[in-house]
């Protein structure tokens, strides 16, 4: 089953949005397979965002991610990578649709509350980086009420 990496950024934690974010993924029917609150070092944040290292906003982005604790999660389900991105909304919150997390809870691009993997490939890499211990092995007993088969 497909998995994605979701991270509530320091502003989301500070603003008390952890429960709200988890609730949206849970209520959709996705399965929580990993969860931790942690503060990361600069080198770790730089590795996570390595693809963006040439961007002018890179050092500000790293400052932001290391500025406080983040909540790192693995979510699992059919189509969770793409659907997770839809639940999160467009990168710039002023362009994110209402009803998305960024559309409902953010204004500035540099304070957009949440990260989600942009492809199955990045999800695999990000889960390996953030959860070297692996995901938690469990299945929901309501699976047949969420999936036809
Ligand atoms: N970002 C920024 N300024 C920009 C573009 C991006 O501060 O002009 C930040 C923003 O927090 C974004 C993150 O860099 O979420 C990663 O950028 P990406 O293009 O991967 O957007 P995402 O995948 O998070 O929607
Ligand atoms: Mg991205």
XYZ file of N, CA, C and O and ligand atoms in Angstrom:
622
model
N 0.859 -1.213 0.000
C 0.000 0.000 0.000
C 0.883 1.246 0.000
O 1.918 1.295 0.649
N 0.429 2.260 -0.734
C 1.205 3.501 -0.875
C 1.334 4.256 0.461
O 0.397 4.297 1.249
N 2.503 4.835 0.657
C 2.728 5.662 1.856
C 3.258 7.036 1.457
O 3.910 7.179 0.433
N 2.988 8.031 2.302
C 3.553 9.364 2.090
C 4.127 9.895 3.391
O 3.772 9.436 4.481
N 5.034 10.865 3.240
C 5.617 11.530 4.401
C 4.954 12.898 4.570
O 4.942 13.720 3.639
N 4.395 13.126 5.742
C 3.747 14.395 6.065
C 4.446 14.990 7.290
O 4.706 14.275 8.258
N 4.766 16.276 7.227
C 5.390 16.928 8.374
C 4.626 18.215 8.703
O 4.424 19.065 7.837
N 4.215 18.346 9.959
C 3.641 19.611 10.428
C 4.831 20.477 10.819
O 5.651 20.106 11.665
N 4.962 21.614 10.143
C 6.117 22.489 10.320
C 6.016 23.240 11.657
O 4.955 23.230 12.303
N 7.106 23.913 12.084
C 7.109 24.553 13.406
C 5.946 25.523 13.643
O 5.432 25.608 14.766
N 5.505 26.235 12.620
C 4.372 27.165 12.800
C 3.082 26.399 13.088
O 2.264 26.820 13.909
N 2.917 25.246 12.450
C 1.726 24.422 12.681
C 1.684 23.883 14.101
O 0.629 23.856 14.741
N 2.858 23.499 14.606
C 2.937 23.005 15.991
C 2.664 24.159 16.948
O 1.837 24.054 17.858
N 3.338 25.306 16.739
C 3.165 26.465 17.621
C 1.724 26.946 17.646
O 1.219 27.378 18.689
N 1.051 26.863 16.516
C -0.309 27.387 16.420
C -1.385 26.375 16.820
O -2.581 26.646 16.698
N -0.947 25.226 17.305
C -1.908 24.246 17.814
C -2.723 23.563 16.731
O -3.890 23.231 16.946
N -2.087 23.328 15.566
C -2.807 22.719 14.445
C -2.533 21.223 14.290
O -2.993 20.605 13.315
N -1.816 20.645 15.254
C -1.453 19.227 15.132
C -2.700 18.338 15.058
O -2.832 17.505 14.156
N -3.609 18.546 15.990
C -4.821 17.726 16.023
C -5.664 17.897 14.768
O -6.164 16.925 14.192
N -5.793 19.135 14.310
C -6.567 19.449 13.109
C -6.011 18.713 11.879
O -6.763 18.132 11.095
N -4.690 18.752 11.731
C -4.056 18.107 10.578
C -4.241 16.592 10.649
O -4.662 15.951 9.671
N -3.965 16.027 11.801
C -4.108 14.569 11.953
C -5.550 14.172 11.674
O -5.824 13.196 10.972
N -6.474 14.952 12.191
C -7.889 14.665 12.026
C -8.299 14.606 10.554
O -9.065 13.729 10.151
N -7.784 15.521 9.752
C -8.171 15.542 8.333
C -7.703 14.287 7.601
O -8.435 13.737 6.779
N -6.481 13.844 7.899
C -5.982 12.621 7.254
C -6.701 11.385 7.795
O -7.032 10.467 7.037
N -6.957 11.380 9.093
C -7.662 10.244 9.716
C -9.074 10.098 9.173
O -9.501 9.003 8.800
N -9.797 11.224 9.140
C -11.202 11.176 8.722
C -11.345 10.771 7.260
O -12.345 10.177 6.870
N -10.342 11.101 6.431
C -10.362 10.683 5.036
C -10.357 9.162 4.920
O -10.913 8.592 3.992
N -9.713 8.515 5.899
C -9.615 7.055 5.871
C -8.180 6.555 5.785
O -7.940 5.344 5.757
N -7.227 7.506 5.707
C -5.826 7.097 5.650
C -5.385 6.566 7.020
O -5.978 6.890 8.053
N -4.329 5.759 6.966
C -3.863 5.061 8.157
C -2.544 5.656 8.647
O -1.598 5.785 7.870
N -2.480 5.994 9.926
C -1.262 6.542 10.531
C -0.290 5.402 10.806
O -0.575 4.500 11.584
N 0.870 5.451 10.151
C 1.840 4.362 10.265
C 3.147 4.785 10.939
O 4.049 3.975 11.135
N 3.258 6.080 11.299
C 4.440 6.572 11.999
C 4.140 7.970 12.495
O 3.443 8.721 11.798
N 4.629 8.306 13.690
C 4.330 9.628 14.266
C 5.371 9.991 15.313
O 5.621 9.211 16.235
N 5.998 11.164 15.156
C 6.888 11.651 16.221
C 7.041 13.164 16.185
O 6.955 13.793 15.132
N 7.245 13.714 17.390
C 7.530 15.138 17.559
C 9.026 15.262 17.769
O 9.581 14.594 18.643
N 9.677 16.083 16.955
C 11.127 16.224 17.101
C 11.596 17.561 16.556
O 10.910 18.205 15.766
N 12.772 17.984 17.040
C 13.418 19.173 16.484
C 14.597 18.677 15.664
O 15.324 17.798 16.118
N 14.740 19.204 14.439
C 15.836 18.722 13.601
C 16.983 19.728 13.513
O 16.796 20.925 13.705
N 18.147 19.200 13.240
C 19.348 20.011 13.057
C 19.364 20.598 11.642
O 18.726 20.050 10.740
N 20.151 21.653 11.479
C 20.273 22.296 10.154
C 20.649 21.306 9.053
O 20.031 21.302 7.986
N 21.662 20.475 9.320
C 22.155 19.541 8.288
C 21.049 18.580 7.849
O 20.949 18.222 6.672
N 20.207 18.211 8.808
C 19.103 17.294 8.505
C 18.057 17.993 7.638
O 17.574 17.448 6.634
N 17.719 19.233 7.998
C 16.751 20.006 7.212
C 17.281 20.253 5.801
O 16.542 20.185 4.814
N 18.590 20.508 5.706
C 19.214 20.738 4.388
C 19.132 19.478 3.527
O 18.928 19.544 2.324
N 19.264 18.320 4.167
C 19.171 17.053 3.451
C 17.729 16.828 2.968
O 17.493 16.423 1.828
N 16.781 17.103 3.855
C 15.373 16.926 3.486
C 15.013 17.789 2.270
O 14.272 17.353 1.387
N 15.515 19.029 2.265
C 15.200 19.959 1.178
C 16.340 20.086 0.165
O 16.443 21.107 -0.517
N 17.183 19.052 0.036
C 18.370 19.102 -0.831
C 18.044 19.545 -2.264
O 18.801 20.305 -2.869
N 16.894 19.112 -2.784
C 16.517 19.459 -4.165
C 16.329 20.960 -4.355
O 16.328 21.453 -5.479
N 16.133 21.693 -3.249
C 15.861 23.137 -3.335
C 17.084 23.976 -2.956
O 16.978 25.198 -2.811
N 18.255 23.314 -2.817
C 19.427 24.011 -2.262
C 19.886 25.207 -3.093
O 20.535 26.109 -2.567
N 19.544 25.235 -4.390
C 19.964 26.359 -5.238
C 18.970 27.523 -5.199
O 19.237 28.597 -5.744
N 17.831 27.330 -4.549
C 16.779 28.366 -4.545
C 17.148 29.521 -3.613
O 17.772 29.314 -2.575
N 16.729 30.722 -3.971
C 17.066 31.888 -3.132
C 16.448 31.816 -1.736
O 16.979 32.404 -0.791
N 15.335 31.089 -1.597
C 14.659 31.015 -0.299
C 15.183 29.875 0.583
O 14.678 29.663 1.684
N 16.225 29.139 0.081
C 16.663 27.914 0.773
C 17.101 28.150 2.217
O 16.666 27.444 3.129
N 17.936 29.171 2.460
C 18.447 29.329 3.825
C 17.326 29.783 4.774
O 17.268 29.352 5.929
N 16.407 30.611 4.262
C 15.241 31.009 5.065
C 14.343 29.820 5.371
O 13.791 29.696 6.474
N 14.235 28.922 4.408
C 13.429 27.707 4.575
C 14.040 26.807 5.654
O 13.333 26.296 6.532
N 15.362 26.675 5.626
C 16.043 25.858 6.629
C 15.900 26.509 8.016
O 15.582 25.828 9.001
N 16.065 27.827 8.101
C 15.846 28.552 9.379
C 14.465 28.225 9.942
O 14.305 27.986 11.140
N 13.481 28.259 9.073
C 12.075 28.003 9.441
C 11.894 26.580 9.993
O 11.319 26.383 11.072
N 12.433 25.609 9.295
C 12.217 24.199 9.680
C 12.920 23.855 10.993
O 12.428 23.018 11.759
N 14.058 24.502 11.283
C 14.778 24.202 12.533
C 14.328 25.094 13.695
O 14.851 24.987 14.801
N 13.346 25.967 13.457
C 12.981 26.973 14.464
C 12.160 26.437 15.634
O 11.897 27.158 16.590
N 11.752 25.180 15.569
C 10.972 24.598 16.660
C 10.629 23.173 16.299
O 10.973 22.700 15.212
N 9.938 22.493 17.213
C 9.594 21.099 16.929
C 8.641 20.957 15.750
O 7.813 21.836 15.486
N 8.787 19.843 15.057
C 7.900 19.488 13.941
C 7.269 18.127 14.262
O 7.804 17.379 15.078
N 6.159 17.835 13.630
C 5.545 16.521 13.787
C 5.719 15.764 12.467
O 5.226 16.204 11.424
N 6.471 14.663 12.532
C 6.748 13.851 11.346
C 5.821 12.645 11.345
O 5.634 12.001 12.384
N 5.227 12.377 10.194
C 4.256 11.287 10.115
C 4.395 10.488 8.826
O 4.769 11.028 7.785
N 4.028 9.222 8.928
C 3.831 8.380 7.742
C 2.337 8.093 7.660
O 1.735 7.636 8.640
N 1.749 8.404 6.513
C 0.333 8.080 6.277
C 0.245 7.101 5.121
O 1.004 7.219 4.150
N -0.673 6.163 5.217
C -0.785 5.086 4.229
C -2.201 5.004 3.673
O -3.170 5.239 4.396
N -2.298 4.651 2.390
C -3.610 4.424 1.787
C -3.525 4.514 0.278
O -2.528 4.993 -0.271
N -4.579 4.098 -0.383
C -4.638 4.148 -1.842
C -4.537 5.613 -2.300
O -5.330 6.451 -1.846
N -3.568 5.918 -3.140
C -3.415 7.267 -3.688
C -3.040 8.340 -2.680
O -3.234 9.532 -2.922
N -2.444 7.940 -1.557
C -2.220 8.901 -0.462
C -1.233 10.020 -0.819
O -1.347 11.129 -0.287
N -0.301 9.767 -1.747
C 0.677 10.823 -2.078
C -0.036 11.994 -2.756
O 0.019 13.135 -2.280
N -0.733 11.712 -3.842
C -1.419 12.767 -4.592
C -2.588 13.369 -3.797
O -2.748 14.600 -3.733
N -3.375 12.507 -3.173
C -4.517 13.005 -2.392
C -4.030 13.790 -1.177
O -4.636 14.805 -0.812
N -2.917 13.352 -0.594
C -2.325 14.097 0.523
C -1.957 15.509 0.095
O -2.202 16.485 0.810
N -1.397 15.652 -1.111
C -1.049 16.982 -1.631
C -2.305 17.832 -1.826
O -2.281 19.045 -1.617
N -3.404 17.183 -2.222
C -4.665 17.934 -2.404
C -5.227 18.387 -1.060
O -5.773 19.481 -0.948
N -5.121 17.545 -0.050
C -5.584 17.896 1.295
C -4.770 19.082 1.824
O -5.293 19.971 2.482
N -3.476 19.108 1.487
C -2.577 20.172 1.934
C -2.830 21.482 1.188
O -2.849 22.555 1.796
N -3.010 21.410 -0.120
C -3.244 22.613 -0.925
C -1.981 23.159 -1.557
O -0.873 22.709 -1.262
N -2.148 24.157 -2.419
C -1.035 24.741 -3.176
C 0.031 25.325 -2.250
O -0.269 25.763 -1.144
N 1.269 25.335 -2.744
C 2.419 25.799 -1.955
C 2.211 27.199 -1.391
O 2.503 27.458 -0.225
N 1.719 28.116 -2.219
C 1.446 29.480 -1.755
C 0.019 29.533 -1.177
O -0.958 29.414 -1.921
N -0.112 29.713 0.129
C -1.435 29.639 0.777
C -2.463 30.633 0.233
O -3.656 30.384 0.331
N -1.987 31.739 -0.358
C -2.960 32.682 -0.932
C -3.585 32.107 -2.196
O -4.643 32.548 -2.636
N -2.932 31.077 -2.763
C -3.481 30.404 -3.945
C -4.115 29.064 -3.595
O -4.696 28.407 -4.458
N -3.988 28.637 -2.348
C -4.568 27.348 -1.931
C -6.074 27.504 -1.792
O -6.554 28.493 -1.252
N -6.803 26.504 -2.260
C -8.271 26.549 -2.157
C -8.709 26.486 -0.695
O -8.127 25.740 0.096
N -9.767 27.227 -0.356
C -10.393 27.023 0.948
C -10.806 25.550 1.058
O -11.198 24.944 0.067
N -10.696 25.004 2.236
C -10.989 23.576 2.406
C -9.714 22.743 2.462
O -9.721 21.617 2.943
N -8.617 23.322 1.933
C -7.313 22.670 2.089
C -6.675 23.193 3.378
O -7.084 24.235 3.903
N -5.680 22.474 3.871
C -5.036 22.896 5.127
C -4.387 24.267 4.965
O -4.601 25.169 5.773
N -3.601 24.439 3.908
C -2.951 25.747 3.712
C -3.977 26.834 3.378
O -3.846 27.979 3.809
N -5.010 26.469 2.635
C -6.062 27.432 2.287
C -6.828 27.897 3.518
O -7.265 29.046 3.587
N -6.973 27.022 4.485
C -7.745 27.361 5.685
C -6.903 27.988 6.794
O -7.430 28.732 7.623
N -5.592 27.669 6.839
C -4.818 28.041 8.031
C -3.552 28.838 7.774
O -2.781 29.051 8.713
N -3.271 29.261 6.541
C -1.997 29.947 6.302
C -2.158 31.116 5.329
O -3.144 31.187 4.582
N -1.193 32.014 5.359
C -1.188 33.187 4.478
C 0.118 33.269 3.684
O 0.107 33.339 2.461
N 1.266 33.237 4.390
C 2.560 33.388 3.718
C 3.144 32.042 3.276
O 3.035 31.050 4.004
N 3.816 32.059 2.134
C 4.439 30.837 1.592
C 5.506 30.288 2.543
O 5.692 29.083 2.649
N 6.183 31.194 3.246
C 7.242 30.784 4.175
C 6.714 30.392 5.548
O 7.499 30.160 6.482
N 5.388 30.328 5.693
C 4.748 29.877 6.946
C 3.514 29.068 6.555
O 2.400 29.346 7.002
N 3.749 28.031 5.728
C 2.600 27.318 5.149
C 2.248 25.997 5.844
O 1.635 25.116 5.273
N 2.664 25.905 7.119
C 2.128 24.928 8.092
C 2.511 23.462 7.912
O 2.678 22.741 8.888
N 2.638 23.019 6.662
C 2.733 21.566 6.471
C 3.536 21.202 5.229
O 3.552 21.963 4.248
N 4.196 20.061 5.302
C 4.914 19.491 4.157
C 4.287 18.156 3.789
O 3.888 17.399 4.667
N 4.228 17.861 2.494
C 3.820 16.526 2.041
C 4.641 16.123 0.840
O 4.928 16.953 -0.036
N 5.022 14.860 0.771
C 5.816 14.365 -0.356
C 5.099 14.638 -1.680
O 3.881 14.531 -1.756
N 5.897 14.972 -2.733
C 5.278 15.350 -4.016
C 5.193 14.194 -5.016
O 4.654 14.357 -6.105
N 5.755 13.019 -4.676
C 5.675 11.848 -5.565
C 5.940 10.603 -4.733
O 6.449 10.707 -3.608
N 5.618 9.446 -5.306
C 5.865 8.186 -4.596
C 7.367 8.028 -4.352
O 7.799 7.573 -3.285
N 8.160 8.468 -5.338
C 9.614 8.413 -5.214
C 10.143 9.265 -4.064
O 10.953 8.801 -3.257
N 9.690 10.531 -3.987
C 10.135 11.378 -2.860
C 9.617 10.837 -1.549
O 10.293 10.940 -0.527
N 8.416 10.273 -1.553
C 7.863 9.712 -0.310
C 8.781 8.615 0.223
O 9.111 8.585 1.414
N 9.230 7.730 -0.668
C 10.126 6.639 -0.255
C 11.406 7.201 0.358
O 11.853 6.762 1.420
N 11.982 8.221 -0.318
C 13.232 8.831 0.175
C 13.014 9.531 1.508
O 13.814 9.417 2.431
N 11.911 10.294 1.611
C 11.668 11.071 2.830
C 11.335 10.169 4.019
O 11.783 10.427 5.140
N 10.585 9.108 3.777
C 10.278 8.165 4.862
C 11.572 7.505 5.349
O 11.790 7.360 6.552
N 12.458 7.151 4.412
C 13.737 6.531 4.798
C 14.580 7.507 5.626
O 15.232 7.114 6.598
N 14.541 8.798 5.253
C 15.326 9.807 5.979
C 14.770 10.049 7.388
O 15.515 10.096 8.361
N 13.467 10.211 7.492
C 12.840 10.606 8.770
C 12.509 9.423 9.669
O 12.389 9.581 10.878
N 12.290 8.276 9.076
C 11.906 7.091 9.864
C 12.832 5.928 9.543
O 12.399 4.919 8.990
N 14.115 6.065 9.944
C 15.067 4.979 9.691
C 14.641 3.719 10.458
O 15.014 2.606 10.090
N 13.849 3.925 11.528
C 13.349 2.783 12.314
C 12.216 2.050 11.592
O 11.776 0.989 12.031
N 11.711 2.632 10.509
C 10.624 2.006 9.748
C 9.258 2.430 10.263
O 9.148 3.172 11.240
N 8.217 1.957 9.596
C 6.858 2.330 9.994
C 6.314 1.296 10.977
O 6.892 0.234 11.164
N 5.207 1.662 11.613
C 4.583 0.756 12.581
C 3.668 -0.210 11.819
O 2.871 0.212 10.983
N 3.819 -1.485 12.104
C 3.075 -2.513 11.368
C 1.728 -2.806 12.026
O 1.666 -3.503 13.031
N 0.670 -2.212 11.473
C -0.676 -2.524 11.981
C -1.688 -2.294 10.880
O -1.389 -1.620 9.889
N -2.848 -2.877 10.993
C -3.925 -2.665 10.029
C -5.178 -2.234 10.771
O -5.433 -2.705 11.872
N -5.940 -1.356 10.164
C -7.158 -0.889 10.807
C -8.265 -1.938 10.667
O -8.448 -2.523 9.604
N -9.033 -2.101 11.734
C -10.140 -3.071 11.685
C -11.316 -2.535 10.862
O -12.230 -3.284 10.541
N -11.283 -1.242 10.511
C -12.377 -0.716 9.668
C -12.030 -0.754 8.168
O -12.793 -0.246 7.357
N -10.894 -1.355 7.828
C -10.464 -1.420 6.421
C -11.613 -1.762 5.459
O -11.803 -1.068 4.450
N -12.421 -2.790 5.731
C -13.518 -3.135 4.800
C -14.608 -2.071 4.704
O -15.425 -2.105 3.773
N -14.627 -1.124 5.649
C -15.612 -0.040 5.611
C -15.080 1.173 4.854
O -15.816 2.119 4.593
N -13.798 1.125 4.514
C -13.168 2.222 3.758
C -12.885 1.783 2.316
O -13.017 2.571 1.382
N -12.505 0.506 2.147
C -12.168 -0.045 0.835
C -13.156 -1.136 0.449
O -13.568 -1.923 1.300
N -13.500 -1.173 -0.849
C -14.397 -2.228 -1.350
C -13.773 -3.611 -1.236
O -14.489 -4.590 -1.016
N -12.465 -3.669 -1.470
C -11.800 -4.989 -1.340
C -10.349 -4.780 -0.909
O -9.847 -3.667 -0.945
N 9.076 28.098 -0.129
C 9.344 29.421 0.151
N 9.340 30.325 -0.889
C 9.100 29.957 -2.176
C 8.828 28.599 -2.450
C 8.825 27.697 -1.409
O 9.558 29.786 1.305
O 9.099 30.815 -3.067
C 9.073 27.121 0.975
C 7.657 26.723 1.388
O 7.635 26.559 2.804
C 7.473 25.391 0.688
C 8.883 24.814 0.774
O 9.725 25.929 0.563
O 6.489 24.583 1.327
C 9.201 23.739 -0.217
O 8.942 24.215 -1.519
P 8.200 23.304 -2.592
O 8.268 23.979 -3.903
O 8.727 21.904 -2.495
O 6.660 23.359 -2.099
P 5.747 22.251 -1.395
O 6.131 20.917 -1.968
O 5.981 22.336 0.089
O 4.329 22.642 -1.748
Mg 7.987 20.025 -2.133
